[in-house]
Amino acid sequence: AAAAPAVVVEQKFDCNAGWAQWTTGWTIKKKAWCCIHAGKACPPKSTMAKLPFAAKPYNCEADLSNWQQGWSVQKKAWCCINTKKGCDQ
């Protein structure tokens, strides 16, 4: 019998907890998660423009109905930050 595929459990963060102190009180992982999933704690657009995926404008309408499973992390981040689509909240 084939082994069951490994399931990666994504760590979730409460992006409202500690919001008043996010710049100094949140870990990098929490900032990244909340940026991608809630559109909170994202770096300034000037910093975002320097990231490797920033120069790649993604079509945020393509496969929007299946964004959670069908989009890469980079596309989720770009679309959430730039178009507010593909955000979990």
XYZ file of N, CA and C in Angstrom:
267
model
N 0.848 -1.185 0.000
C 0.000 0.000 0.000
C 0.882 1.233 0.000
N 0.457 2.242 -0.722
C 1.230 3.490 -0.794
C 1.069 4.265 0.506
N 2.135 4.910 0.877
C 2.082 5.738 2.084
C 1.239 6.977 1.806
N 0.547 7.423 2.814
C -0.260 8.634 2.669
C 0.673 9.832 2.477
N 0.273 10.777 1.647
C 1.141 11.943 1.446
C 1.260 12.752 2.736
N 2.427 13.331 2.920
C 2.639 14.166 4.103
C 1.764 15.407 3.989
N 1.191 15.799 5.088
C 0.343 16.989 5.107
C 1.122 18.095 5.810
N 1.277 19.192 5.110
C 1.958 20.328 5.708
C 0.892 21.205 6.343
N 0.993 21.393 7.626
C 0.031 22.225 8.337
C 0.581 23.645 8.367
N -0.164 24.546 7.795
C 0.268 25.935 7.754
C -0.014 26.575 9.105
N 1.004 27.221 9.643
C 0.812 27.904 10.910
C -0.035 29.144 10.661
N -1.019 29.338 11.490
C -1.880 30.501 11.359
C -1.624 31.442 12.522
N -1.756 32.710 12.245
C -1.540 33.724 13.259
C -2.780 34.590 13.389
N -2.989 35.128 14.575
C -4.054 36.101 14.805
C -3.463 37.461 14.459
N -3.865 38.008 13.325
C -3.277 39.251 12.830
C -3.848 40.488 13.504
N -4.776 40.299 14.428
C -5.274 41.422 15.219
C -4.565 41.493 16.571
N -4.082 40.339 17.051
C -3.407 40.304 18.348
C -2.067 41.016 18.253
N -1.880 42.008 19.076
C -0.619 42.738 19.094
C -0.439 43.724 17.956
N -1.522 44.045 17.242
C -1.444 44.909 16.067
C -0.815 46.268 16.386
N -1.091 46.817 17.550
C -0.559 48.136 17.904
C 0.973 48.141 17.962
N 1.573 46.990 18.203
C 3.024 46.879 18.333
C 3.641 45.968 17.276
N 2.996 45.806 16.113
C 3.438 44.806 15.149
C 4.861 45.025 14.660
N 5.297 46.281 14.519
C 6.619 46.522 13.945
C 7.740 45.960 14.804
N 7.557 45.989 16.103
C 8.605 45.486 16.992
C 8.209 44.224 17.733
N 6.914 43.942 17.815
C 6.457 42.823 18.624
C 6.194 41.528 17.882
N 6.126 41.574 16.553
C 5.826 40.375 15.781
C 7.086 39.756 15.209
N 7.056 38.438 15.073
C 8.170 37.739 14.435
C 8.085 37.954 12.921
N 9.174 37.690 12.242
C 9.202 37.781 10.776
C 8.139 36.846 10.180
N 8.022 35.640 10.747
C 7.043 34.681 10.224
C 5.626 35.218 10.352
N 5.317 35.839 11.500
C 3.973 36.373 11.685
C 3.739 37.534 10.728
N 4.729 38.405 10.554
C 4.584 39.527 9.621
C 4.324 39.011 8.208
N 5.105 38.026 7.791
C 4.956 37.484 6.440
C 3.587 36.833 6.273
N 3.180 36.031 7.270
C 1.891 35.343 7.181
C 0.755 36.352 7.118
N 0.799 37.351 7.996
C -0.278 38.334 8.044
C -0.290 39.209 6.793
N 0.869 39.475 6.223
C 0.920 40.238 4.975
C 0.235 39.458 3.862
N 0.589 38.199 3.722
C 0.045 37.372 2.646
C -1.426 37.054 2.859
N -1.813 36.743 4.090
C -3.162 36.245 4.341
C -4.162 37.313 4.767
N -3.683 38.405 5.341
C -4.618 39.418 5.836
C -4.326 40.806 5.289
N -3.241 40.942 4.520
C -2.889 42.252 3.987
C -2.421 43.209 5.061
N -1.958 42.671 6.195
C -1.465 43.490 7.312
C 0.025 43.252 7.510
N 0.721 44.271 7.984
C 2.144 44.182 8.333
C 3.034 43.991 7.110
N 2.553 44.420 5.957
C 3.356 44.296 4.746
C 4.431 45.385 4.739
N 5.572 45.076 4.140
C 6.592 46.110 4.004
C 6.071 47.241 3.115
N 6.700 48.405 3.188
C 6.278 49.500 2.304
C 6.432 49.096 0.839
N 5.652 49.720 -0.031
C 5.715 49.375 -1.454
C 7.122 49.551 -2.013
N 7.889 50.516 -1.487
C 9.262 50.710 -1.976
C 10.129 49.489 -1.675
N 9.900 48.852 -0.533
C 10.620 47.629 -0.184
C 10.086 46.465 -1.005
N 8.780 46.400 -1.147
C 8.167 45.318 -1.916
C 8.679 45.309 -3.358
N 8.939 46.496 -3.905
C 9.396 46.596 -5.289
C 10.757 45.943 -5.496
N 11.506 45.757 -4.422
C 12.846 45.170 -4.507
C 12.825 43.651 -4.383
N 11.692 43.083 -4.012
C 11.602 41.636 -3.848
C 11.590 40.952 -5.209
N 12.127 39.734 -5.287
C 12.252 39.056 -6.579
C 10.953 38.908 -7.359
N 9.844 38.730 -6.667
C 8.584 38.527 -7.371
C 7.843 39.825 -7.655
N 8.342 40.938 -7.126
C 7.616 42.200 -7.225
C 7.495 42.702 -8.660
N 8.491 42.450 -9.465
C 8.482 42.958 -10.838
C 7.589 42.125 -11.749
N 7.073 41.025 -11.244
C 6.246 40.141 -12.052
C 4.778 40.436 -11.793
N 4.170 41.258 -12.602
C 2.745 41.479 -12.365
C 1.970 40.197 -12.680
N 1.236 39.736 -11.727
C 0.443 38.524 -11.895
C -0.960 38.889 -12.350
N -1.575 38.011 -13.092
C -2.966 38.180 -13.473
C -3.798 37.648 -12.307
N -4.305 38.552 -11.512
C -5.008 38.171 -10.288
C -6.461 37.761 -10.537
N -6.884 37.824 -11.777
C -8.213 37.326 -12.141
C -8.133 35.866 -12.575
N -6.975 35.472 -13.120
C -6.813 34.111 -13.631
C -6.851 33.112 -12.484
N -7.736 32.151 -12.579
C -7.871 31.078 -11.589
C -8.225 31.606 -10.197
N -8.896 32.759 -10.150
C -9.258 33.373 -8.862
C -10.150 32.449 -8.031
N -11.009 31.677 -8.676
C -11.907 30.790 -7.929
C -11.147 29.661 -7.232
N -9.903 29.416 -7.638
C -9.096 28.351 -7.042
C -7.784 28.899 -6.478
N -7.800 30.165 -6.036
C -6.554 30.814 -5.634
C -5.860 30.114 -4.467
N -6.643 29.570 -3.516
C -6.016 28.973 -2.333
C -5.138 27.784 -2.691
N -5.571 26.969 -3.627
C -4.818 25.786 -4.020
C -3.999 26.011 -5.280
N -4.480 26.876 -6.167
C -3.878 27.006 -7.484
C -2.795 28.058 -7.629
N -2.708 28.995 -6.689
C -1.725 30.075 -6.809
C -0.479 29.770 -5.994
N 0.656 30.231 -6.487
C 1.908 30.122 -5.738
C 1.878 31.117 -4.576
N 2.746 30.929 -3.603
C 2.858 31.864 -2.477
C 3.184 33.250 -3.008
N 4.065 33.319 -4.020
C 4.454 34.606 -4.587
C 3.261 35.319 -5.210
N 2.429 34.564 -5.941
C 1.257 35.178 -6.563
C 0.264 35.626 -5.501
N 0.072 34.808 -4.463
C -0.835 35.200 -3.380
C -0.365 36.508 -2.756
N 0.929 36.597 -2.465
C 1.474 37.805 -1.841
C 1.300 39.008 -2.758
N 1.674 38.850 -4.029
C 1.600 39.979 -4.962
C 0.164 40.448 -5.133
N -0.743 39.512 -5.356
C -2.141 39.878 -5.590
C -2.798 40.441 -4.336
N -2.495 39.869 -3.179
C -3.081 40.372 -1.928
C -2.614 41.809 -1.678
N -1.330 42.036 -1.829
C -0.764 43.353 -1.551
C -1.183 44.378 -2.591
N -1.167 43.984 -3.852
C -1.396 44.956 -4.924
C -2.840 45.098 -5.377
N -3.649 44.042 -5.205
C -5.036 44.127 -5.684
C -6.053 43.728 -4.622
N -5.575 43.335 -3.447
C -6.446 42.882 -2.350
C -7.241 41.642 -2.738
N -6.702 40.853 -3.687
C -7.317 39.576 -4.064
C -6.378 38.466 -3.654
N -6.936 37.332 -3.263
C -6.104 36.219 -2.835
C -5.668 36.321 -1.386
N -6.312 37.200 -0.634
C -6.035 37.331 0.801
C -7.013 36.414 1.540
N -6.566 35.818 2.620
C -7.436 34.917 3.370
C -8.565 35.648 4.092
N -8.330 36.876 4.472
C -9.337 37.585 5.257
C -9.761 38.835 4.524
